[in-house]
Amino acid sequence: MTGNYNDAYAAFKQEPCEFWLAQSKRIPWFKTPTSAYQQDENGRYHWFAGGELNTCYLALDQHIENGFADETALIYDSPVTNTKQSFSYFELHQKVARFAGVLADLGVEKGDRVVIYMPMIPEAVIGMLACARLGAIHSVVFGGFAAHELAVRIDDAKPKVILSASCGIEIDRVIPYKPMLDEAIELATHQVTNTVILQREQALAPMHSPRDLDWYLVEKEANPVAPTPVRAEDPLYILYTSGTTGTPKGVVRENGGHAVAMHYSMETVYGMKPGEVFWAASDIGWVVGHSYIVYAPLIYRCATVLYEGKPIRTPDASAFWRIVEEHKVSALFTAPTAFRAIKKEDPEANGFKEYDTSSLKRLFLAGERLDPPTYHWLQEKTGLPVLDHWWQTETGWAIACNPIGIESLPTKVGSATVATPGFDVQILDMDGNQCAPNESGAVVIKLPLPPGCLPTIWQNDARYAEGYLSQYEGYFLTGDGGYLDEDGYLFIMGRTDDVINVAGHRLSTGEMEEIVAAHPAVAECAVFGVNDSLKGQVPMAMIVLKDGEAISSSEIEQEIIGTIRGKIGAIACLKHILCVERLPKTRSGKILRKNLRQLVDGETLNIPSTIDDPSIFEEIKTLLT
Ligand code: COA
Ligand code: AMP
């Protein structure tokens, strides 16, 4: 598909239903959809009504039927265990069909939920695809989350079965997963019937019979099963993401729209050809991992790389380039923070020169703002097109990109380029009026959202309506602020809510604030994101202690750091805590978190006229220096 972006976008705007129905014809359905979308009784949009399909069939079986059984599907590269393993479509299919048999034997049926809490190993992908094969709904929980977070997700998703492994490996540290899983099951109200545990040799998990089952043992006993047809609107997965409160939101992804969007994006956004190697250096626990480690490459018949390692220290900053050479990667997608880490350790990009990276055509960046220094460094050192694109867990694929599969547009540094065909992106002011070019406002998407985006929040339609639809009627609120320039280029300037991005990981400062505020010595507090040269943002807490606390403020700080780590997980990275006498507030008592962030980041303070006492900023400034 090549041509002109403006024409492609106009085709979508004029006839969105025709546009998407044409795309839907590019995947094999068991039953062809009868309409583009339908609205349910709550007004929510569901794509490709009447259609029946199976996402696992699309990812595996269809390629075997079409004669590509011997092509590579999955490449597992794990420097932390010194393992490299490759699975053809045939081999992956065998494993998945059999593991689907395991789940079926455990009573998992269409519509049942299965939680997956696993490191970056092939069995995690096998587990996801096996759920899809049965029409069961998986919910993958990132391995860096602690027991409390896992428990919250178990209680919301109410899984029949949990899949896990004995441990994850963080560079040279073995992180036992099973004690965290046991604790989460203990904390959760909902009780699972079974867990299936993959024992890794680095740490054997203690098993509790009859609940816990050994992955290899049950796999041996099972028989392969065929894909179950599901309706287009049946959920494929739930992926929890941070919102403004401590309760994560279960983003629902439906089978039909997802499959069409994944296929379309591989061509339009990433310019891939079937048979090429795609590598998303992310984690299956995040949306990037769901969409671009697992589903999109496989549906599109690319080989996908599953990398159990880091950009640095496994063993060094040339790790990414080694993978590119060894596996002949065509496109590499990661978060800017990964390249900032590489740049810090290898500023001259010697690793890039050391390896044969000639297979690599493009670099894709997303997950957080691509800062200009990182962009320029990458472009200068690699000479490759460096393509920023903007999206979020809610959409599952790029809202704005450089649509190279249609037309390669000139880059403007700091911009994610233009709205992807399918997304009607607009900028609205506080009153819901369209902003002029270059004027900042709330970035919204006109409804209906395209295929692949969330239709609602799992079992919580009211939260979906309240969080995303209530502010501007007829529009989806992305939570990001930004502007469109005179050429229609989109500049994302950051979140307008309590969500921050730490090393490409989405976290809620609202949740952290709830935990900090619960410390018995804390009278009040504010948690907000501040700039960090490596991770983009890190959280910072300012706390006001209750009078007459017996323990020292540094002890309290250490306790809070420990509690956040214990409750959310190490990835929360709350390491900066400052004890202050008082916090700046409006006269109505609202804490001015945005101004605190500006103060710490050394920006101009836009203090509202409703502030109670502006001298507090001077007090805090003294403490910061
Ligand atoms: N399981 C268990 N613990 C995990 C984990 C996992 N899957 N992932 C991270 N952690 C832990 C880390 O070990 C670290 O623990 P520590 O504080 O005890 O050292 C903590 O969480 C913070 O991890 P991280 O934020 O990754 O920081 P880091 O300093 O270890 O590494 C980077 C920095 C930049 C190298 C790393 O964050 C990175 O590779 N980022 C890319 C992120 C990415 O791909 N995001 C996906 C979106 S596209
Ligand atoms: P997640 O849901 O984890 O993918 O995080 C989504 C959020 O990350 C978005 O709402 C943005 O705030 C941020 N984000 C993702 N990609 C970009 C990008 N290319 N530029 C700026 N911010 C981004």
Tab-separated table of C-alpha atoms in Angstrom, residues 134-516:
chain	number	residue	atom	x	y	z
A	134	LEU	CA	-10.085	-21.056	23.542
A	135	GLY	CA	-11.756	-17.663	23.414
A	136	ALA	CA	-10.691	-17.197	27.041
A	137	ILE	CA	-9.717	-13.673	28.114
A	138	HIS	CA	-6.159	-13.237	29.335
A	139	SER	CA	-4.978	-10.555	31.652
A	140	VAL	CA	-1.210	-10.243	31.728
A	141	VAL	CA	0.233	-8.554	34.807
A	142	PHE	CA	3.714	-7.033	34.443
A	143	GLY	CA	6.290	-9.024	36.422
A	144	GLY	CA	7.633	-5.900	38.114
A	145	PHE	CA	4.375	-5.383	40.026
A	146	ALA	CA	4.254	-6.498	43.640
A	147	ALA	CA	1.695	-8.792	45.313
A	148	HIS	CA	-0.769	-6.036	46.193
A	149	GLU	CA	-1.057	-4.877	42.561
A	150	LEU	CA	-1.455	-8.459	41.403
A	151	ALA	CA	-4.148	-9.065	44.016
A	152	VAL	CA	-6.131	-6.012	42.889
A	153	ARG	CA	-6.069	-7.335	39.321
A	154	ILE	CA	-7.054	-10.859	40.417
A	155	ASP	CA	-10.039	-9.450	42.267
A	156	ASP	CA	-11.151	-7.400	39.293
A	157	ALA	CA	-10.600	-9.987	36.536
A	158	LYS	CA	-11.718	-12.990	38.639
A	159	PRO	CA	-9.626	-15.562	36.769
A	160	LYS	CA	-10.295	-19.283	36.824
A	161	VAL	CA	-6.595	-20.058	36.420
A	162	ILE	CA	-3.326	-18.154	36.876
A	163	LEU	CA	-0.235	-18.880	34.798
A	164	SER	CA	3.110	-18.010	36.319
A	165	ALA	CA	6.759	-18.988	36.542
A	166	SER	CA	9.034	-19.660	39.457
A	167	CYS	CA	11.116	-16.542	38.832
A	168	GLY	CA	12.101	-13.623	36.697
A	169	ILE	CA	15.685	-12.530	36.171
A	170	GLU	CA	16.667	-8.892	36.453
A	171	ILE	CA	20.155	-8.701	34.953
A	172	ASP	CA	21.940	-10.892	37.505
A	173	ARG	CA	19.276	-11.007	40.210
A	174	VAL	CA	16.808	-13.851	40.448
A	175	ILE	CA	13.388	-12.517	41.475
A	176	PRO	CA	11.206	-15.339	42.848
A	177	TYR	CA	7.683	-14.803	41.506
A	178	LYS	CA	5.912	-17.581	43.369
A	179	PRO	CA	6.065	-16.016	46.861
A	180	MET	CA	4.539	-12.862	45.352
A	181	LEU	CA	1.875	-14.904	43.616
A	182	ASP	CA	1.092	-16.815	46.826
A	183	GLU	CA	0.831	-13.542	48.733
A	184	ALA	CA	-1.420	-12.045	46.057
A	185	ILE	CA	-3.731	-15.060	46.131
A	186	GLU	CA	-3.827	-14.728	49.908
A	187	LEU	CA	-4.631	-11.008	49.681
A	188	ALA	CA	-7.279	-11.421	47.005
A	189	THR	CA	-10.892	-12.106	47.850
A	190	HIS	CA	-11.462	-14.009	44.628
A	191	GLN	CA	-10.076	-17.529	44.789
A	192	VAL	CA	-8.587	-19.280	41.763
A	193	THR	CA	-9.050	-22.984	41.180
A	194	ASN	CA	-5.586	-23.645	39.810
A	195	THR	CA	-2.247	-22.098	39.012
A	196	VAL	CA	0.116	-23.514	36.411
A	197	ILE	CA	3.717	-22.793	37.311
A	198	LEU	CA	6.677	-22.986	34.982
A	199	GLN	CA	9.642	-24.112	37.032
A	200	ARG	CA	12.820	-22.356	35.916
A	201	GLU	CA	16.136	-23.818	37.003
A	202	GLN	CA	17.273	-20.490	38.519
A	203	ALA	CA	14.731	-20.839	41.372
A	204	LEU	CA	12.360	-23.690	42.071
A	205	ALA	CA	8.985	-22.587	43.358
A	206	PRO	CA	7.383	-24.218	46.382
A	207	MET	CA	4.133	-25.789	45.149
A	208	HIS	CA	0.850	-26.025	47.037
A	209	SER	CA	-1.059	-29.126	46.062
A	210	PRO	CA	-3.688	-29.551	44.646
A	211	ARG	CA	-3.926	-25.899	43.545
A	212	ASP	CA	-0.495	-25.480	41.931
A	213	LEU	CA	0.317	-27.541	38.865
A	214	ASP	CA	3.652	-28.021	37.156
A	215	TRP	CA	3.600	-26.574	33.620
A	216	TYR	CA	5.666	-29.344	32.029
A	217	LEU	CA	3.758	-32.147	33.712
A	218	VAL	CA	0.307	-30.934	32.718
A	219	GLU	CA	1.527	-30.104	29.221
A	220	LYS	CA	2.643	-33.721	28.734
A	221	GLU	CA	-0.818	-35.007	29.599
A	222	ALA	CA	-2.797	-32.643	27.398
A	223	ASN	CA	-4.111	-33.031	23.864
A	224	PRO	CA	-4.060	-30.220	21.318
A	225	VAL	CA	-7.321	-28.387	20.735
A	226	ALA	CA	-8.710	-26.531	17.740
A	227	PRO	CA	-9.450	-22.779	17.749
A	228	THR	CA	-12.855	-21.799	19.113
A	229	PRO	CA	-14.788	-19.311	16.965
A	230	VAL	CA	-15.600	-16.130	18.863
A	231	ARG	CA	-17.675	-13.099	17.960
A	232	ALA	CA	-15.820	-9.984	16.841
A	233	GLU	CA	-16.960	-8.161	19.974
A	234	ASP	CA	-15.886	-10.908	22.394
A	235	PRO	CA	-12.941	-9.726	24.510
A	236	LEU	CA	-9.494	-11.067	23.687
A	237	TYR	CA	-7.828	-9.598	26.731
A	238	ILE	CA	-8.016	-7.208	29.644
A	239	LEU	CA	-4.930	-5.130	30.335
A	240	TYR	CA	-4.858	-3.088	33.504
A	241	THR	CA	-3.378	0.359	33.307
A	242	SER	CA	-2.836	3.186	35.742
A	243	GLY	CA	-5.457	5.831	36.127
A	244	THR	CA	-5.842	8.690	38.530
A	245	THR	CA	-6.639	6.532	41.545
A	246	GLY	CA	-5.228	3.426	43.192
A	247	THR	CA	-7.632	1.155	41.349
A	248	PRO	CA	-6.211	0.285	37.931
A	249	LYS	CA	-8.475	0.324	34.901
A	250	GLY	CA	-9.086	-2.899	33.004
A	251	VAL	CA	-8.765	-1.896	29.365
A	252	VAL	CA	-10.840	-4.313	27.281
A	253	ARG	CA	-9.661	-5.376	23.841
A	254	GLU	CA	-12.093	-7.105	21.489
A	255	ASN	CA	-11.023	-9.832	19.061
A	256	GLY	CA	-12.357	-8.464	15.760
A	257	GLY	CA	-11.332	-4.822	15.849
A	258	HIS	CA	-7.990	-5.747	17.372
A	259	ALA	CA	-7.071	-8.215	14.632
A	260	VAL	CA	-7.950	-5.772	11.856
A	261	ALA	CA	-6.116	-2.886	13.548
A	262	MET	CA	-3.010	-4.980	14.219
A	263	HIS	CA	-2.833	-6.094	10.604
A	264	TYR	CA	-3.417	-2.581	9.279
A	265	SER	CA	-0.807	-1.056	11.592
A	266	MET	CA	1.979	-3.456	10.621
A	267	GLU	CA	1.740	-2.155	7.101
A	268	THR	CA	0.727	1.482	7.578
A	269	VAL	CA	2.600	2.445	10.731
A	270	TYR	CA	5.607	0.119	10.565
A	271	GLY	CA	5.970	-0.466	6.818
A	272	MET	CA	6.626	-4.179	7.407
A	273	LYS	CA	6.436	-7.010	4.916
A	274	PRO	CA	5.405	-10.545	5.887
A	275	GLY	CA	8.465	-12.715	6.538
A	276	GLU	CA	10.543	-9.865	7.995
A	277	VAL	CA	11.713	-9.719	11.606
A	278	PHE	CA	10.025	-7.242	13.953
A	279	TRP	CA	11.413	-6.483	17.379
A	280	ALA	CA	9.568	-4.561	20.054
A	281	ALA	CA	12.015	-4.287	22.948
A	282	SER	CA	9.360	-3.990	25.610
A	283	ASP	CA	7.659	-6.414	27.978
A	284	ILE	CA	4.580	-8.559	27.434
A	285	GLY	CA	3.165	-6.929	30.586
A	286	TRP	CA	2.677	-3.635	28.725
A	287	VAL	CA	0.470	-2.817	25.783
A	288	VAL	CA	3.484	-2.584	23.454
A	289	GLY	CA	4.238	-6.190	24.318
A	290	HIS	CA	0.672	-7.336	23.685
A	291	SER	CA	0.348	-5.568	20.365
A	292	TYR	CA	3.859	-5.688	18.936
A	293	ILE	CA	5.680	-8.568	20.564
A	294	VAL	CA	2.779	-10.969	20.267
A	295	TYR	CA	-0.265	-10.229	18.163
A	296	ALA	CA	0.532	-7.832	15.316
A	297	PRO	CA	3.755	-9.476	14.075
A	298	LEU	CA	2.235	-12.951	14.204
A	299	ILE	CA	-1.070	-11.983	12.593
A	300	TYR	CA	0.936	-10.253	9.857
A	301	ARG	CA	3.306	-13.252	9.523
A	302	CYS	CA	6.478	-11.573	10.694
A	303	ALA	CA	8.979	-13.197	13.036
A	304	THR	CA	8.921	-11.546	16.446
A	305	VAL	CA	11.759	-11.248	18.959
A	306	LEU	CA	11.141	-11.926	22.630
A	307	TYR	CA	14.089	-10.408	24.483
A	308	GLU	CA	14.705	-11.234	28.116
A	309	GLY	CA	17.303	-8.605	28.822
A	310	LYS	CA	17.932	-4.899	29.158
A	311	PRO	CA	19.365	-2.280	26.823
A	312	ILE	CA	22.463	-2.099	29.018
A	313	ARG	CA	24.248	-4.466	31.400
A	314	THR	CA	23.111	-7.650	29.630
A	315	PRO	CA	26.020	-7.556	29.117
A	316	ASP	CA	26.587	-4.012	27.816
A	317	ALA	CA	25.224	-1.145	25.757
A	318	SER	CA	25.702	-3.007	22.461
A	319	ALA	CA	23.065	-5.631	23.343
A	320	PHE	CA	20.405	-4.165	21.031
A	321	TRP	CA	22.772	-4.068	18.052
A	322	ARG	CA	23.861	-7.657	18.642
A	323	ILE	CA	20.239	-8.766	18.499
A	324	VAL	CA	19.709	-6.824	15.278
A	325	GLU	CA	22.691	-8.545	13.662
A	326	GLU	CA	21.954	-12.051	14.899
A	327	HIS	CA	18.274	-12.108	14.121
A	328	LYS	CA	18.301	-9.817	11.067
A	329	VAL	CA	15.832	-7.416	12.603
A	330	SER	CA	14.096	-5.085	10.108
A	331	ALA	CA	12.362	-2.754	12.551
A	332	LEU	CA	13.189	-2.017	16.177
A	333	PHE	CA	10.620	-0.419	18.455
A	334	THR	CA	11.403	0.673	21.995
A	335	ALA	CA	10.975	3.504	24.486
A	336	PRO	CA	13.289	6.546	24.316
A	337	THR	CA	14.522	5.739	27.828
A	338	ALA	CA	16.197	2.586	26.500
A	339	PHE	CA	18.233	4.649	24.045
A	340	ARG	CA	19.022	7.246	26.698
A	341	ALA	CA	20.492	4.414	28.762
A	342	ILE	CA	22.528	3.180	25.770
A	343	LYS	CA	23.682	6.707	24.922
A	344	LYS	CA	24.883	7.268	28.474
A	345	GLU	CA	27.086	4.165	28.382
A	346	ASP	CA	28.136	4.278	24.742
A	347	PRO	CA	27.936	7.926	23.654
A	348	GLU	CA	29.745	7.269	20.380
A	349	ALA	CA	27.498	4.303	19.561
A	350	ASN	CA	30.526	2.057	19.047
A	351	GLY	CA	28.243	-0.937	19.531
A	352	PHE	CA	26.277	0.084	16.466
A	353	LYS	CA	29.475	0.089	14.373
A	354	GLU	CA	30.689	-3.180	15.878
A	355	TYR	CA	27.714	-5.200	14.586
A	356	ASP	CA	26.291	-5.682	11.136
A	357	THR	CA	23.044	-3.798	11.451
A	358	SER	CA	22.371	-3.612	7.710
A	359	SER	CA	19.043	-5.452	8.066
A	360	LEU	CA	17.648	-2.607	10.182
A	361	LYS	CA	15.513	-0.202	8.199
A	362	ARG	CA	13.865	1.916	10.857
A	363	LEU	CA	13.719	2.757	14.541
A	364	PHE	CA	10.359	3.347	16.209
A	365	LEU	CA	9.982	5.154	19.501
A	366	ALA	CA	6.978	5.497	21.788
A	367	GLY	CA	5.828	5.168	25.361
A	368	GLU	CA	6.961	8.619	26.433
A	369	ARG	CA	8.052	11.864	24.820
A	370	LEU	CA	10.973	11.455	22.422
A	371	ASP	CA	13.260	14.212	23.638
A	372	PRO	CA	15.145	16.062	20.865
A	373	PRO	CA	18.674	15.182	22.153
A	374	THR	CA	17.862	11.461	21.997
A	375	TYR	CA	16.280	11.868	18.558
A	376	HIS	CA	19.308	13.721	17.168
A	377	TRP	CA	21.774	11.293	18.719
A	378	LEU	CA	19.989	8.302	17.246
A	379	GLN	CA	19.709	9.825	13.837
A	380	GLU	CA	23.295	10.973	13.743
A	381	LYS	CA	24.776	7.724	15.041
A	382	THR	CA	22.633	5.250	13.137
A	383	GLY	CA	21.689	7.190	10.016
A	384	LEU	CA	18.322	5.444	10.183
A	385	PRO	CA	14.862	6.986	10.055
A	386	VAL	CA	13.882	7.612	13.690
A	387	LEU	CA	10.106	7.542	13.924
A	388	ASP	CA	8.241	8.818	16.944
A	389	HIS	CA	4.658	7.678	17.315
A	390	TRP	CA	2.100	8.311	20.013
A	391	TRP	CA	-0.362	5.894	21.519
A	392	GLN	CA	-1.604	4.499	24.795
A	393	THR	CA	-2.868	1.312	26.407
A	394	GLU	CA	-6.414	2.423	25.715
A	395	THR	CA	-5.958	2.543	21.938
A	396	GLY	CA	-3.606	-0.428	21.566
A	397	TRP	CA	-1.975	1.068	18.500
A	398	ALA	CA	-0.646	4.367	17.174
A	399	ILE	CA	-2.984	7.351	17.249
A	400	ALA	CA	-0.350	9.472	15.525
A	401	CYS	CA	2.583	8.296	13.468
A	402	ASN	CA	4.581	8.853	10.336
A	403	PRO	CA	2.502	6.570	8.101
A	404	ILE	CA	5.432	5.173	6.153
A	405	GLY	CA	3.405	2.326	4.711
A	406	ILE	CA	1.428	4.970	2.824
A	407	GLU	CA	3.847	7.861	2.501
A	408	SER	CA	6.976	8.828	4.386
A	409	LEU	CA	6.363	12.358	5.642
A	410	PRO	CA	9.074	14.845	6.642
A	411	THR	CA	9.930	14.687	10.353
A	412	LYS	CA	9.422	17.552	12.757
A	413	VAL	CA	11.420	16.918	15.903
A	414	GLY	CA	9.174	16.772	18.954
A	415	SER	CA	6.136	15.733	16.916
A	416	ALA	CA	4.668	12.249	16.616
A	417	THR	CA	3.800	13.409	13.034
A	418	VAL	CA	0.160	13.114	11.930
A	419	ALA	CA	-3.078	11.414	12.943
A	420	THR	CA	-3.100	7.792	11.791
A	421	PRO	CA	-5.952	7.143	9.331
A	422	GLY	CA	-8.767	5.889	11.540
A	423	PHE	CA	-8.178	8.439	14.325
A	424	ASP	CA	-9.922	11.815	14.146
A	425	VAL	CA	-7.615	13.731	16.492
A	426	GLN	CA	-8.628	17.195	17.638
A	427	ILE	CA	-7.474	19.756	20.210
A	428	LEU	CA	-10.155	21.286	22.410
A	429	ASP	CA	-9.996	24.118	24.921
A	430	MET	CA	-11.622	24.074	28.368
A	431	ASP	CA	-14.985	25.033	26.876
A	432	GLY	CA	-14.894	22.385	24.188
A	433	ASN	CA	-13.983	24.743	21.345
A	434	GLN	CA	-11.483	23.728	18.679
A	435	CYS	CA	-8.052	25.234	19.355
A	436	ALA	CA	-6.326	27.162	16.592
A	437	PRO	CA	-3.143	25.691	15.057
A	438	ASN	CA	-0.249	25.780	17.560
A	439	GLU	CA	-2.620	26.452	20.469
A	440	SER	CA	-2.369	23.863	23.247
A	441	GLY	CA	-5.370	22.084	24.650
A	442	ALA	CA	-6.742	18.671	25.505
A	443	VAL	CA	-5.978	16.037	22.869
A	444	VAL	CA	-9.203	14.205	22.086
A	445	ILE	CA	-10.372	11.658	19.527
A	446	LYS	CA	-13.763	12.026	17.908
A	447	LEU	CA	-15.992	9.002	18.465
A	448	PRO	CA	-16.197	6.298	17.382
A	449	LEU	CA	-12.655	5.240	18.158
A	450	PRO	CA	-11.266	3.036	15.391
A	451	PRO	CA	-11.067	-0.766	15.611
A	452	GLY	CA	-8.707	-2.104	18.263
A	453	CYS	CA	-9.382	0.637	20.819
A	454	LEU	CA	-11.103	-0.069	24.099
A	455	PRO	CA	-14.902	-0.224	23.967
A	456	THR	CA	-15.100	0.132	27.761
A	457	ILE	CA	-13.455	-0.682	31.094
A	458	TRP	CA	-13.843	-4.255	32.289
A	459	GLN	CA	-17.050	-4.527	34.331
A	460	ASN	CA	-17.064	-0.778	34.876
A	461	ASP	CA	-18.795	1.084	32.116
A	462	ALA	CA	-19.521	3.998	34.452
A	463	ARG	CA	-15.807	4.542	34.999
A	464	TYR	CA	-15.236	4.463	31.257
A	465	ALA	CA	-17.908	7.083	30.712
A	466	GLU	CA	-16.736	9.242	33.586
A	467	GLY	CA	-13.010	9.046	32.805
A	468	TYR	CA	-13.034	9.276	29.040
A	469	LEU	CA	-16.346	10.503	27.653
A	470	SER	CA	-17.846	12.926	30.141
A	471	GLN	CA	-15.613	15.938	29.574
A	472	TYR	CA	-16.400	16.553	25.897
A	473	GLU	CA	-19.536	15.049	24.449
A	474	GLY	CA	-18.817	12.913	21.404
A	475	TYR	CA	-15.086	12.762	22.073
A	476	PHE	CA	-12.675	10.422	23.823
A	477	LEU	CA	-10.381	12.230	26.264
A	478	THR	CA	-6.844	10.870	25.880
A	479	GLY	CA	-5.483	12.477	29.059
A	480	ASP	CA	-2.647	14.054	27.075
A	481	GLY	CA	-2.224	17.728	26.350
A	482	GLY	CA	-0.749	19.061	23.135
A	483	TYR	CA	-1.318	20.902	19.887
A	484	LEU	CA	-1.603	20.502	16.129
A	485	ASP	CA	0.536	22.829	14.051
A	486	GLU	CA	-0.445	24.512	10.797
A	487	ASP	CA	0.525	21.360	8.840
A	488	GLY	CA	-1.510	19.046	11.029
A	489	TYR	CA	1.540	17.700	12.895
A	490	LEU	CA	0.707	16.629	16.425
A	491	PHE	CA	2.869	17.628	19.380
A	492	ILE	CA	2.153	15.751	22.622
A	493	MET	CA	3.234	17.843	25.590
A	494	GLY	CA	2.447	15.483	28.479
A	495	ARG	CA	-0.354	14.144	30.639
A	496	THR	CA	-2.938	16.441	32.099
A	497	ASP	CA	-3.842	14.002	34.891
A	498	ASP	CA	-2.103	11.999	37.622
A	499	VAL	CA	-0.402	9.583	35.229
A	500	ILE	CA	3.379	9.653	34.820
A	501	ASN	CA	5.753	7.664	32.633
A	502	VAL	CA	8.801	6.312	34.434
A	503	ALA	CA	11.268	4.620	32.069
A	504	GLY	CA	8.367	3.963	29.699
A	505	HIS	CA	6.305	2.428	32.523
A	506	ARG	CA	2.930	4.037	33.137
A	507	LEU	CA	2.291	4.736	36.811
A	508	SER	CA	-0.258	6.662	38.832
A	509	THR	CA	0.948	9.388	41.183
A	510	GLY	CA	-2.604	9.355	42.565
A	511	GLU	CA	-2.088	5.778	43.675
A	512	MET	CA	1.294	6.589	45.206
A	513	GLU	CA	-0.230	9.552	47.004
A	514	GLU	CA	-2.906	7.308	48.522
A	515	ILE	CA	-0.168	5.003	49.869
A	516	VAL	CA	2.023	7.853	51.192
